[in-house]
Every structure is written in structure tokens, then in C-alpha cells.
């Protein structure tokens, strides 16, 4: 019998950035004890315990005597899934949450909508998914689906941070919200195509306010991810009304100022909803005025090398999340998990106070070439390398040792029914589909 | 042709064939297609035999109500035509199945259109091999090149030499029994797919040494054996006695006219280090040219295999190293560096060639890499018309270092489909936008 002792009872709350995930595992003859400050630590300890249990040739289960004191190095250890480039069925998301728990990931960054499709069923604006989803009947997440994901995650100590990326990456919002996006012009005439959200209309801010009011209620985590990346200025430049506005505001030719104008107002709206926010690094790079408790998400490798960006972000006093070297959608031939593993998030010139501002990182699985047919093998076990980098001590970096443990863990994943792909040549006792 | 129509019925309509003719498929006003007649013209249709390099895969399809006709010389063409017909049938929003009136005259550009799978670096469960044969048939591939053993493991259970897999497989459950092999061959045959096994020697044989003592060359460090082994030992009679018996079994287990004998990437260091091998080199007058020793070995293997009336396919090194080959040898060009030049050389020397070099699908990269596979023009090499006729086709290769049943299907398909079209369709079918449209459609169909 494994005795589980939790110091602070209470299983009905939500995990947060401040949750304590430490635990102690004491295994000796006659006594199996798992103790933790909170239920979240107990969950982490249970996972470890399950990995320690082995089975011998006679079928007997055994576990070695052991004393473990464990706690994560970084509090934010996330995985991003993109359900706009390709719809992911609910079961694929739930299975991903299971495997995240096996890897001690604790944040599900749900990049739920984007240019290609809008699968999120909004109660305030049902037309958004009706017009914007790939198929409004089959390729949507209902309110019930979303609650299922949030609760399934919570039971595994995983926070769900939704990203509604604006003002760019919003083409799919257009059909269901006429007037929201900027009409692009070809000379004096509208070309018929659309660009980012139109930042000069009051209706935009009314819409955004209502939508995010709903999103803030639906997603209980303190943080929302607001996006803010890759805003293409060409459409704004082409639009005469926008140009007039630019002149009025004295922005000159600098469309970054217009972008900032929008983001500023968005951030104020979110703040008034009592939510914190995470934004992609462009928001910081473009010198938008953000709240001191903003988290900046570093994803670009150029023009500024990401380690330099981490230094800049933390020097300015903001907390930082690292994703740049962990874009797992960027596949290549060979054991690319090694490069992910060798990343050292604090490898930048800065004071200890700066380094404390790095709250963690996220492995990203963008969806341009990914759907349920290849999600699991592409994610696992590669994402495991990122998970260990974010949980374990900085000194745990021996590649040979990691290979042995990760290959073994991969076979365990197969045993748990997960379609995790091989690291290199070899075999597992029970192969997938065998 | 008993199995194929049932199979295709289910692919088209999503439900199994019912003997009773009824109208379960949705009724709609308009001319109806009641029946597809399949006619095989040749007196030897081939239903009981195996497909081969010279088989006819041409077919003529006339779709018009009320009876459509699929005519082919041999059953293999009928199978190709059934696949096409099944792709023409589509469902409307109300559940009715439709097909456009069409007249199709089709035949493959190249006769050898293959997929290579590697079951040594990772064992592939039978089911995954069979599923892959289905996918191959959807893409009109007609050769399964089974790279069945290699350094890492020996999953082939030999009747004459059971120790090979006993000691050389990853485990007892990681083997292919004779029954498994027969199942794969028959499953392939029913889809018009040839199975060409590859038993690659003298390199890539580490796993053979576990169950066959003295087969591999002991490596030396100075005067002492190091305990490790290199390629097959070419200087011992026992080697050739073994190979004679082994290939006798292979020749009878695998019915195709061809066996792939490998012959690639032979590392000479171990041979060089072995004093007995060096002695042999001296006696034979080979000097320090170990490719002569390699040729000596390969020559004898080729003769052994010939004596069993099998043709052989070899990797390009065997040609490059000037081994004496029989005129009907097929040379597989795989090295990426200037493969067009290699194709010229091989065909200029009068040998048939198959192209794999630009189609190593295990080399994954980010983005739509199917386009670069599609853009390959196999006959883009300097040579006469006669030479170009000697390029009989190609293969998409999925080496197994990073592949097993967890990722085989998504990694191979639909990328290999680009190769399938390049090898079947006419040279001028090259429009990428059109191909993209059709390939995305085909991908959704394969999901179904």
C-alpha cells in the first residue's frame, strides 16, 4: 500500500503559477510513503512512483528501496497545441494531457483559433465558429468540450491557458464578425481581402471587450495568452481610413505605433477583467506599455538571438517564457531531441534577479503539418526532452544517460497505449500494433 | 478477382458487399450505373500466378450507364483499373454515390514502382506491413522491397538455420515465421504487388554472426582479435557452403524472379586488420585493393543465386566496383551525389537500373517536401533512347533507423504518393498546384 499524505488538503482548486509541486517519496520494506505540501505535488509523486515500479520475468511487481526529494526547477512547463491549422478531436487533446502528466508538464497552452479556422464555439458570438470553423458541425469545440478539457487537465495538475491571438492571425474571425477585420485596398478600391483586426473603430473594442469577457469566464486560469505576434502591416498601409487615423494620431509612418495603440487598449480591457496576460515577444520588442506582471513569450531566433532576447526581457523586469529552441513542429532527420535537451534556459548574461524572472518554457507543436494522424509520434518522446530540461536540475544534462532513460520511458509510453515514436534503432518488449 | 471487387466495394460504399442486389446506396433521379463488368482479355489472365516485371498493368475503363466496362489484358491491369474506378466514385451531400461518365485508357510509365521497408533497424509487426501493402495498392505501387535483415537484428526465421533468428532477432517475438512470410507474399499478390526480399551481404551483416559462427570476419588489433566482427568472411569455404544452402531456402520461400543481394557500404577496415585475409589478398594477387576482394565474394554469391534461376538486384557499389554481373542484373542507384551521372554509367554499360537516390523518404524535413519528390524526372540523365529504356523504375525508401509501427504510416503517406504518380503517370504530368489539389483529396480518401 502506498500511503499518500498531503499537508494542505483541498482538491477542488485550480493549479496556478504559484502552486507547490514538491514531493517526497520514501520506499522501504514495509513502508511506502508519498508526502507533499499540496495535491499537485502528490500527483507529481504518483507519476514518479509509477515509473519506479518494475516487473520481473515471473510477473512479480517490485520496487527498489529509495528516498526521493523532488521539486521542479521551473514553475511553468508548457506544451502548445494548435487547433486552428488543423482541428484536433477532443480525444487527441485529452490523450495529450495524459502524456503531459506522464512528463510532468503542467501548462496546456491552447492556441485555439488562428487564420485558417475558428473552432471555438462562442456563446456571445456564435457566428464566429458558424462561419469560421472548417465545419461548424464537426470541427468545433463546444462549451462542454472546453469544460471537459479544463477539468481533465485540472485533475492532472495542468493549467489551461487559452490563446486568442490578435490583431494578426485573425482571418477566420472575419466571416463571423463583419467589420472586425481591416479591408485591404488596391489603390482606391477595396481589394476584397482582409488583414489584421481594424484598430481604428470603436466597434472593434466593443467586440473585443465582449469576447474576452466571455473568454475570461470560460477559462478559469489567471492568465490569458493574447498573442500579438507577426502583425503584417501591408493591409493597414493600403487602407486610406487607417492612413488618415495615423496622421491624426501623429504616428507618422510607424505602424508599430498603431499596433501598440491596439494592444494597449486590449491589455487594459483584459486587466479590467482581472486577468493577467502572456504575450509573444513582439509586444515587448515594439515597446508597448505592458503591466509589470506581464509574461513575455520568447519565440524568435532572429534578428535577435533568443538568449539575448531573454536577457533583454528580464533586464526590463518582465518575466519570460522560453519557446524559441523548442519548436517541435520543425522536424528534421535524426535525434533532434538532443538539441532540445541541451538548451540551457538561463544561459544569458544577467543578474540572479534577472534569472529568477525566467518562469519556464513551452514546447510548441504548431499545426501546419500536424493533425491527429501524426500528433502523438511527432510529440512523443521528443517533448520529454523539454519536460526534463524544465523540471530537473541544471546539472542533469548527460546525453548518454538521458538517452537510456528516455528510450526506456518511450517503451513505457507504448505500454500505456501511447503512439510514441522510436528515438533510434532498437526495440520494446511489446511493440505498437504488435 | 474474387477478393478485389469485395474489397473495393467496401472502399467505395463504406459497407460490406451484400450478395442480394438491393438499393441501399441512396436513390436519386438520373441515369443509373448498375454494374461494372470486368473483362480480362488474355487466355492466361494470371489469377493463380505471381505478378512479375513483364506483367501487363494496362486497362481500359468505360463509364457509361447502365453498365460500365473495365477491360485489361491481365488481372493486374484489372486491379489497377478497379483502384481508379473506386477513386472516381464520390458521394454527394445526400448520400448518393455518383460517378462521371468517363473513358480512360491507362498504363504505367515504369514497370518497377517500389516501396522499401526496413524490418531490421526496427521490427515491424505483420499488421503494419499488411496495412502498408493496402496503401501501396491505393497508389498503384507494385513492388515491396523487403529489406528484412541488417546489422541490428535478424527477424527472418530460417528453416535451415533457425539459430540465425534465435540468436539474431531482437527477441523471440520480434521474428517473421514462414507462415508470416507466406501471408505477406499472398496479401501482396492479391494486390498485384511483387515481394523482392533483400539479404544484404557482405556488409550490414552483424546480426548474422550471432547465430552463425565463423560467418563474419574477426577484426584484429595488431596480432590479437578484438572480439568484434566485420563483414562476411570472404576467404572461407564454409562461408560459401552456408550461402549456397541459405540462398537455396530463400529462392524457394520467395517466389519472385528476383532477389536483392545488397552489396552496399562494405567497410574494409576489418578485412585489412585480419592477417588471414591479408594473406589471402596476397595469394590472389589483389594487392591492397580490397574492392577486388569484395568483387571476389559478390561474384561467387551471384553465381550461387543464378544457379537457382533467380535474377538479382544489387546496390550501385557492386556495379561501381566493377564486379562481373549477368546482363539481366538490376542496379539500384541510391547515392545522392550526382545520381544522374550514375544512371548514365549504369545504362551505358547495358544494365537495367532502378532509381532510389532522390526518394529517401526517411530523410524528413520541415514543410511540403513531397514537392521535391514529385519534381524528380527519372529520365533526366545524359543517354540514348536505348539507355533510357533501361531505367525500369524506382523506389521510395523508408529506412528504419527512426521508424517503426508508431510512425510508419504518417511518415510514408501521402509523401510516397508523389513518387507513385511520378512512376506511373506520363512525363508531362508535372503541375504542382494540380497535384496538390488531387493529393490532398487522395489523402482524405486514404484516411477513409
PDB file of C-alpha atoms in Angstrom, chain B residues 47-164:
ATOM      1  CA  UNK B  47      -5.145 -15.029 -61.264  1.00  0.00           C
ATOM      2  CA  UNK B  48      -3.244 -18.007 -59.902  1.00  0.00           C
ATOM      3  CA  UNK B  49       0.201 -16.707 -60.703  1.00  0.00           C
ATOM      4  CA  UNK B  50       2.540 -14.089 -59.379  1.00  0.00           C
ATOM      5  CA  UNK B  51       2.986 -10.632 -60.840  1.00  0.00           C
ATOM      6  CA  UNK B  52       6.358 -10.060 -62.477  1.00  0.00           C
ATOM      7  CA  UNK B  53       8.375  -7.346 -64.177  1.00  0.00           C
ATOM      8  CA  UNK B  54       6.797  -8.072 -67.544  1.00  0.00           C
ATOM      9  CA  UNK B  55       3.192  -8.227 -66.344  1.00  0.00           C
ATOM     10  CA  UNK B  56       0.673  -6.067 -68.163  1.00  0.00           C
ATOM     11  CA  UNK B  57      -0.934  -3.462 -65.913  1.00  0.00           C
ATOM     12  CA  UNK B  58      -2.775  -1.602 -68.660  1.00  0.00           C
ATOM     13  CA  UNK B  59      -6.540  -1.180 -68.512  1.00  0.00           C
ATOM     14  CA  UNK B  60      -9.370   0.483 -70.333  1.00  0.00           C
ATOM     15  CA  UNK B  61     -12.277   1.877 -68.358  1.00  0.00           C
ATOM     16  CA  UNK B  62     -15.550   2.982 -69.938  1.00  0.00           C
ATOM     17  CA  UNK B  63     -18.023   4.516 -67.503  1.00  0.00           C
ATOM     18  CA  UNK B  64     -21.477   4.922 -69.035  1.00  0.00           C
ATOM     19  CA  UNK B  65     -24.875   3.817 -67.806  1.00  0.00           C
ATOM     20  CA  UNK B  66     -26.163   1.266 -67.175  1.00  0.00           C
ATOM     21  CA  UNK B  67     -23.090  -0.971 -67.388  1.00  0.00           C
ATOM     22  CA  UNK B  68     -19.532   0.242 -67.099  1.00  0.00           C
ATOM     23  CA  UNK B  69     -16.747  -1.886 -68.524  1.00  0.00           C
ATOM     24  CA  UNK B  70     -13.224  -2.402 -67.229  1.00  0.00           C
ATOM     25  CA  UNK B  71     -11.063  -4.239 -69.748  1.00  0.00           C
ATOM     26  CA  UNK B  72      -7.499  -5.388 -69.121  1.00  0.00           C
ATOM     27  CA  UNK B  73      -5.049  -7.786 -70.713  1.00  0.00           C
ATOM     28  CA  UNK B  74      -4.187  -9.402 -67.432  1.00  0.00           C
ATOM     29  CA  UNK B  75      -5.691  -9.444 -63.977  1.00  0.00           C
ATOM     30  CA  UNK B  76      -3.015  -6.984 -62.812  1.00  0.00           C
ATOM     31  CA  UNK B  77      -4.462  -4.318 -65.092  1.00  0.00           C
ATOM     32  CA  UNK B  78      -7.912  -5.049 -63.734  1.00  0.00           C
ATOM     33  CA  UNK B  79      -6.649  -4.394 -60.206  1.00  0.00           C
ATOM     34  CA  UNK B  80      -5.196  -1.048 -61.278  1.00  0.00           C
ATOM     35  CA  UNK B  81      -8.440  -0.185 -63.051  1.00  0.00           C
ATOM     36  CA  UNK B  82     -10.529  -1.109 -60.004  1.00  0.00           C
ATOM     37  CA  UNK B  83      -8.448   1.284 -57.919  1.00  0.00           C
ATOM     38  CA  UNK B  84      -9.034   4.048 -60.426  1.00  0.00           C
ATOM     39  CA  UNK B  85     -12.750   3.302 -60.656  1.00  0.00           C
ATOM     40  CA  UNK B  86     -13.025   3.419 -56.862  1.00  0.00           C
ATOM     41  CA  UNK B  87     -11.423   6.874 -56.904  1.00  0.00           C
ATOM     42  CA  UNK B  88     -13.956   8.123 -59.433  1.00  0.00           C
ATOM     43  CA  UNK B  89     -16.919   7.210 -57.268  1.00  0.00           C
ATOM     44  CA  UNK B  90     -17.894  10.046 -54.955  1.00  0.00           C
ATOM     45  CA  UNK B  91     -20.689  10.784 -52.537  1.00  0.00           C
ATOM     46  CA  UNK B  92     -22.959  13.815 -52.730  1.00  0.00           C
ATOM     47  CA  UNK B  93     -24.403  15.704 -49.769  1.00  0.00           C
ATOM     48  CA  UNK B  94     -27.464  13.455 -49.659  1.00  0.00           C
ATOM     49  CA  UNK B  95     -25.654  10.145 -49.502  1.00  0.00           C
ATOM     50  CA  UNK B  96     -25.979   9.207 -53.161  1.00  0.00           C
ATOM     51  CA  UNK B  97     -22.956   7.752 -54.885  1.00  0.00           C
ATOM     52  CA  UNK B  98     -22.039   9.290 -58.219  1.00  0.00           C
ATOM     53  CA  UNK B  99     -19.529   8.687 -60.958  1.00  0.00           C
ATOM     54  CA  UNK B 100     -18.948  10.797 -64.037  1.00  0.00           C
ATOM     55  CA  UNK B 101     -19.184   9.353 -67.497  1.00  0.00           C
ATOM     56  CA  UNK B 102     -15.590   8.672 -68.425  1.00  0.00           C
ATOM     57  CA  UNK B 103     -13.356   6.947 -70.915  1.00  0.00           C
ATOM     58  CA  UNK B 104      -9.930   6.061 -69.551  1.00  0.00           C
ATOM     59  CA  UNK B 105      -7.039   4.378 -71.282  1.00  0.00           C
ATOM     60  CA  UNK B 106      -4.282   3.886 -68.742  1.00  0.00           C
ATOM     61  CA  UNK B 107      -0.977   2.074 -68.325  1.00  0.00           C
ATOM     62  CA  UNK B 108       2.128   2.675 -66.208  1.00  0.00           C
ATOM     63  CA  UNK B 109       5.122   4.611 -67.496  1.00  0.00           C
ATOM     64  CA  UNK B 110       7.565   2.492 -65.477  1.00  0.00           C
ATOM     65  CA  UNK B 111       7.188  -1.216 -64.730  1.00  0.00           C
ATOM     66  CA  UNK B 112       9.039  -1.231 -61.375  1.00  0.00           C
ATOM     67  CA  UNK B 113       7.351   1.030 -58.813  1.00  0.00           C
ATOM     68  CA  UNK B 114       8.507   0.068 -55.360  1.00  0.00           C
ATOM     69  CA  UNK B 115       8.497   0.827 -51.661  1.00  0.00           C
ATOM     70  CA  UNK B 116      11.382  -0.245 -49.427  1.00  0.00           C
ATOM     71  CA  UNK B 117      10.686  -1.082 -45.805  1.00  0.00           C
ATOM     72  CA  UNK B 118      13.409  -1.927 -43.283  1.00  0.00           C
ATOM     73  CA  UNK B 119      12.459  -4.500 -40.660  1.00  0.00           C
ATOM     74  CA  UNK B 120      15.901  -4.816 -39.107  1.00  0.00           C
ATOM     75  CA  UNK B 121      16.537  -1.396 -37.530  1.00  0.00           C
ATOM     76  CA  UNK B 122      13.049  -1.724 -36.096  1.00  0.00           C
ATOM     77  CA  UNK B 123      10.802  -4.753 -36.190  1.00  0.00           C
ATOM     78  CA  UNK B 124       7.532  -4.049 -37.980  1.00  0.00           C
ATOM     79  CA  UNK B 125       4.560  -6.091 -36.770  1.00  0.00           C
ATOM     80  CA  UNK B 126       2.818  -8.044 -39.507  1.00  0.00           C
ATOM     81  CA  UNK B 127      -0.250  -5.818 -39.350  1.00  0.00           C
ATOM     82  CA  UNK B 128       1.748  -2.716 -40.204  1.00  0.00           C
ATOM     83  CA  UNK B 129       3.293  -4.458 -43.224  1.00  0.00           C
ATOM     84  CA  UNK B 130      -0.129  -5.546 -44.462  1.00  0.00           C
ATOM     85  CA  UNK B 131      -1.636  -2.091 -43.939  1.00  0.00           C
ATOM     86  CA  UNK B 132       1.240  -0.703 -45.935  1.00  0.00           C
ATOM     87  CA  UNK B 133       0.547  -3.136 -48.788  1.00  0.00           C
ATOM     88  CA  UNK B 134      -3.018  -1.787 -48.867  1.00  0.00           C
ATOM     89  CA  UNK B 135      -1.694   1.772 -49.064  1.00  0.00           C
ATOM     90  CA  UNK B 136       0.666   0.721 -51.841  1.00  0.00           C
ATOM     91  CA  UNK B 137      -2.247  -0.674 -53.840  1.00  0.00           C
ATOM     92  CA  UNK B 138      -4.117   2.631 -53.412  1.00  0.00           C
ATOM     93  CA  UNK B 139      -1.127   4.280 -55.048  1.00  0.00           C
ATOM     94  CA  UNK B 140      -0.511   1.652 -57.736  1.00  0.00           C
ATOM     95  CA  UNK B 141       2.854   0.648 -56.311  1.00  0.00           C
ATOM     96  CA  UNK B 142       3.718  -2.877 -57.451  1.00  0.00           C
ATOM     97  CA  UNK B 143       6.953  -3.865 -55.686  1.00  0.00           C
ATOM     98  CA  UNK B 144       7.522  -4.377 -51.977  1.00  0.00           C
ATOM     99  CA  UNK B 145      11.302  -4.325 -51.472  1.00  0.00           C
ATOM    100  CA  UNK B 146      11.631  -6.049 -48.106  1.00  0.00           C
ATOM    101  CA  UNK B 147      14.979  -5.109 -46.529  1.00  0.00           C
ATOM    102  CA  UNK B 148      14.337  -7.798 -43.984  1.00  0.00           C
ATOM    103  CA  UNK B 149      17.646  -8.194 -42.093  1.00  0.00           C
ATOM    104  CA  UNK B 150      20.678  -5.987 -41.406  1.00  0.00           C
ATOM    105  CA  UNK B 151      23.265  -5.257 -38.687  1.00  0.00           C
ATOM    106  CA  UNK B 152      20.896  -4.577 -35.845  1.00  0.00           C
ATOM    107  CA  UNK B 153      18.555  -7.580 -35.944  1.00  0.00           C
ATOM    108  CA  UNK B 154      17.732 -10.734 -37.903  1.00  0.00           C
ATOM    109  CA  UNK B 155      13.976 -11.274 -37.754  1.00  0.00           C
ATOM    110  CA  UNK B 156      13.770 -13.757 -40.637  1.00  0.00           C
ATOM    111  CA  UNK B 157      13.168 -17.235 -39.261  1.00  0.00           C
ATOM    112  CA  UNK B 158      15.175 -19.579 -41.445  1.00  0.00           C
ATOM    113  CA  UNK B 159      14.188 -23.259 -41.641  1.00  0.00           C
ATOM    114  CA  UNK B 160      17.720 -24.427 -42.482  1.00  0.00           C
ATOM    115  CA  UNK B 161      19.404 -22.115 -39.992  1.00  0.00           C
ATOM    116  CA  UNK B 162      17.000 -21.452 -37.110  1.00  0.00           C
ATOM    117  CA  UNK B 163      19.841 -20.075 -34.978  1.00  0.00           C
ATOM    118  CA  UNK B 164      20.048 -17.005 -37.187  1.00  0.00           C
TER     119      UNK B 164
END
